[in-house]
Amino acid sequence: MKITICKNEQEFNITAAWRIIAQMLEKPDAVIGLSTGQTTIDMHAIVSHIYSQYPFDVSRITLFNVDELTNLPREYAGSCYTMILNQIAGPLGIPDENFIMPPTMSDDFEREAKLFEERLAARGGADLQMLGLGSNGHIGINQPGTPFESETWVSPMDPDFEARVRRETQVPEGTELGGLTRGIKNIMHTRKLILIAKGLHKAEMVEKAILGPVTVDIPASIVQMHPNCEILLDADAASRIKNSYF
Ligand SMILES: O=C(O)[C@H](O)[C@@H](O)[C@H](O)[C@H](O)COP(=O)(O)O
């Protein structure tokens, strides 16, 4: 596990953006998994900005998101599809066939989850997964208690996480939300993981996930077992682990 601590939020955003660009430059047909949420908005904007100034070949890059909300129209502003499309896939001009997202509406999400993974596998599997860190330790939408063997599925949401999603994305009243997420097993099969966190409010969970025991109670703790994982933090998110490492 490699730990990178950036001196502030701006340096964190730029460093994270360059991790995505570096993967695209190193492997022009890379399969890259993103995450939505507050942590990633600025880094996606930086990737898009750099691309607009210094375009490079992304014609064979595949983008996907680690999860997607269910039971909402795909075009809804808070769907992961729309967010990733607006933040990065659209600005980079990623063709539709290379932008792989599970549908938000289906009568058979089990089949959709399987198909989603099959589509990634058909491209050689995921090279990179950027992973936001939930305040309760979730990765994707895999909540505490999710077995490490879980495969891409529709996960129940933790009430706090659901409230946050509803607040931030103005989900219409009465919509029953679910989340289709890559399973922990699928995430762990990605060639490279980058767990990202910024802000003081993430510091305690960073400490538990990185320095604590590997336990299903903290899904993110499993990344300690990944052979090619980077933990990328700003100084605030790293504030409780700094002394243990440096
Ligand atoms: O929202 C998502 O798409 C991810 O599934 C979720 O795992 C997210 O990365 C974390 O909850 C961190 O979210 P913030 O970056 O908003 O703190």
XYZ file of C-alpha atoms and ligand atoms in Angstrom:
263
model
C 0.000 0.000 0.000
C 1.423 3.326 -1.043
C 0.245 6.430 0.800
C 0.424 9.848 -0.829
C -0.391 12.893 1.275
C -0.948 16.166 -0.575
C -0.315 19.393 1.255
C -3.768 20.809 0.597
C -7.024 20.203 -1.246
C -5.871 21.849 -4.451
C -2.764 19.687 -4.677
C -4.929 16.654 -3.947
C -7.334 17.489 -6.800
C -4.503 18.017 -9.264
C -2.643 14.868 -8.204
C -5.778 12.741 -8.462
C -6.578 14.205 -11.887
C -3.080 13.337 -13.080
C -3.454 9.753 -11.871
C -6.418 9.398 -14.260
C -4.614 11.127 -17.132
C -1.446 9.087 -16.552
C -3.452 5.870 -16.834
C -4.953 7.107 -20.115
C -1.533 8.015 -21.516
C 0.162 4.824 -20.340
C -2.498 2.534 -21.793
C -4.550 4.085 -24.592
C -7.180 1.332 -24.306
C -7.367 1.438 -20.505
C -10.598 0.548 -18.698
C -11.015 3.151 -15.980
C -13.494 3.148 -13.122
C -14.544 6.436 -11.536
C -16.565 7.426 -8.476
C -19.080 10.212 -8.091
C -19.507 12.366 -4.979
C -17.931 15.510 -3.575
C -14.399 14.127 -3.570
C -14.242 13.665 -7.323
C -16.012 16.707 -8.830
C -12.938 18.950 -8.919
C -10.552 16.245 -10.101
C -12.873 15.414 -12.990
C -13.062 19.114 -13.872
C -9.255 19.275 -13.929
C -8.996 16.221 -16.209
C -11.528 17.835 -18.565
C -9.737 21.168 -18.473
C -6.326 19.681 -19.211
C -7.835 17.659 -22.058
C -9.435 20.802 -23.529
C -6.051 22.556 -23.515
C -3.820 19.638 -24.483
C -5.985 16.970 -26.132
C -4.636 13.421 -26.231
C -6.012 10.215 -27.718
C -8.950 8.869 -25.715
C -10.693 7.128 -28.601
C -10.055 3.662 -27.108
C -10.404 4.555 -23.411
C -13.324 2.938 -21.586
C -14.897 4.801 -18.669
C -17.344 3.396 -16.140
C -18.525 4.317 -12.665
C -18.224 2.079 -9.620
C -21.948 2.383 -8.984
C -25.258 3.757 -10.162
C -28.522 4.737 -8.518
C -31.534 2.662 -9.426
C -35.199 3.518 -10.007
C -34.515 6.949 -11.493
C -34.390 7.991 -15.134
C -30.816 7.838 -16.423
C -31.070 11.463 -17.551
C -31.906 12.598 -14.016
C -29.264 15.134 -12.868
C -28.247 13.043 -9.845
C -27.701 9.751 -11.639
C -24.066 8.646 -11.827
C -24.508 8.370 -15.600
C -25.411 12.058 -15.910
C -22.762 13.197 -13.450
C -19.933 11.286 -15.129
C -21.217 12.282 -18.560
C -21.249 15.982 -17.651
C -18.078 16.000 -15.590
C -15.717 13.968 -17.739
C -17.062 11.527 -20.375
C -18.762 14.320 -22.349
C -15.905 16.856 -22.188
C -13.446 14.146 -23.323
C -15.800 13.005 -26.080
C -15.787 9.373 -24.920
C -17.985 7.545 -27.443
C -21.162 5.932 -26.080
C -19.896 2.414 -26.695
C -16.867 3.141 -24.496
C -18.904 4.638 -21.656
C -20.160 1.633 -19.725
C -22.829 2.186 -17.111
C -25.509 -0.128 -15.781
C -29.026 1.108 -16.565
C -30.857 2.987 -13.802
C -34.150 1.291 -14.665
C -34.627 -2.435 -15.192
C -36.917 -5.278 -14.202
C -33.890 -7.502 -13.619
C -30.983 -5.795 -11.896
C -29.299 -9.096 -11.152
C -28.958 -9.671 -14.875
C -27.839 -6.043 -15.415
C -25.130 -6.428 -12.762
C -23.837 -9.544 -14.496
C -23.953 -7.900 -17.920
C -22.092 -4.853 -16.619
C -19.226 -7.009 -15.346
C -19.243 -9.063 -18.548
C -18.861 -5.905 -20.612
C -15.859 -4.840 -18.534
C -14.356 -8.318 -18.734
C -14.771 -8.337 -22.521
C -12.433 -5.329 -22.581
C -9.817 -7.088 -20.517
C -11.149 -6.050 -17.097
C -10.694 -2.853 -15.133
C -7.208 -1.325 -15.052
C -7.885 1.424 -12.531
C -10.609 2.097 -10.007
C -10.788 5.478 -8.295
C -12.593 4.814 -5.014
C -14.247 7.457 -2.868
C -14.355 6.674 0.850
C -17.736 6.770 2.563
C -17.971 8.311 6.022
C -18.985 4.894 7.355
C -16.217 3.165 5.411
C -18.265 2.157 2.378
C -16.696 1.753 -1.046
C -18.993 1.939 -4.036
C -22.291 1.468 -2.244
C -21.081 -1.575 -0.307
C -22.129 -0.760 3.236
C -20.570 -2.074 6.468
C -21.290 -5.779 6.807
C -21.103 -6.488 3.066
C -19.188 -9.767 2.595
C -15.809 -9.368 0.927
C -16.911 -12.010 -1.633
C -19.828 -9.822 -2.799
C -20.178 -9.538 -6.556
C -21.746 -6.623 -8.402
C -25.250 -6.257 -6.978
C -27.972 -3.912 -5.800
C -26.962 -2.942 -2.286
C -29.250 -1.528 0.356
C -28.220 1.965 1.344
C -27.105 3.072 4.745
C -29.702 5.648 5.970
C -27.130 8.466 6.337
C -25.730 7.802 2.893
C -29.210 7.676 1.382
C -30.132 10.959 3.096
C -26.976 12.540 1.671
C -27.710 11.298 -1.842
C -31.303 12.554 -1.598
C -30.177 15.932 -0.312
C -27.385 16.412 -2.832
C -29.206 15.161 -5.886
C -32.782 16.255 -5.091
C -34.306 12.820 -5.538
C -38.083 13.285 -5.955
C -40.153 12.390 -2.862
C -41.572 8.885 -2.996
C -38.791 7.445 -5.173
C -37.447 4.257 -3.626
C -33.676 4.433 -4.077
C -31.287 1.569 -4.537
C -27.715 1.383 -5.622
C -26.165 -0.990 -8.110
C -22.540 -1.279 -7.116
C -19.512 -3.279 -8.114
C -19.067 -5.916 -5.472
C -16.045 -5.875 -3.209
C -14.685 -8.942 -4.984
C -14.960 -7.190 -8.369
C -13.332 -4.046 -7.007
C -10.463 -6.125 -5.627
C -9.923 -7.719 -9.048
C -9.120 -4.328 -10.546
C -5.435 -4.039 -11.460
C -4.904 -0.795 -9.576
C -6.962 0.867 -6.848
C -6.678 4.456 -5.695
C -8.617 5.197 -2.513
C -9.179 8.943 -2.342
C -10.280 11.145 0.534
C -10.073 14.803 1.369
C -11.224 16.888 4.313
C -11.105 16.613 8.090
C -14.461 14.827 8.168
C -12.783 11.812 6.528
C -9.774 11.680 8.872
C -11.210 9.238 11.397
C -12.404 6.814 8.734
C -9.076 7.032 6.895
C -7.345 5.990 10.112
C -9.715 3.063 10.693
C -9.593 1.879 7.077
C -5.825 2.133 6.666
C -4.427 1.401 10.105
C -7.222 -0.666 11.637
C -7.996 -4.347 11.176
C -9.307 -5.613 7.860
C -12.961 -6.172 8.670
C -16.312 -6.238 6.900
C -17.413 -3.567 9.377
C -15.194 -1.151 7.415
C -15.490 -2.222 3.759
C -12.653 0.106 2.694
C -10.228 -1.751 4.985
C -10.049 -4.529 2.378
C -7.852 -2.330 0.176
C -4.997 -3.078 2.607
C -4.943 -6.522 0.973
C -4.705 -5.244 -2.610
C -1.261 -5.688 -4.204
C -1.390 -2.410 -6.139
C -3.232 0.165 -4.096
C -2.519 3.820 -3.463
C -4.154 5.850 -0.715
C -4.321 9.444 -1.927
C -5.212 12.032 0.701
C -5.075 15.712 1.438
C -3.391 16.801 4.674
C -6.726 17.088 6.507
C -7.882 13.593 5.638
C -4.419 12.317 6.621
C -4.310 14.230 9.891
C -4.829 11.160 12.092
C -2.400 8.853 10.316
C 0.491 11.221 9.703
C 2.303 10.449 12.929
C 2.102 6.725 12.335
C 3.814 7.028 8.995
C 6.161 9.999 9.068
O -21.128 8.418 -4.412
C -20.596 7.499 -5.034
O -20.717 7.289 -6.248
C -19.790 6.446 -4.370
O -20.506 5.335 -4.440
C -19.484 6.623 -2.923
O -18.779 5.481 -2.503
C -18.671 7.866 -2.679
O -17.478 7.801 -3.406
C -18.396 8.034 -1.195
O -19.624 8.068 -0.522
C -17.658 9.320 -0.926
O -18.494 10.367 -1.269
P -18.018 11.871 -1.146
O -16.899 12.014 -2.097
O -19.214 12.683 -1.565
O -17.618 12.062 0.259
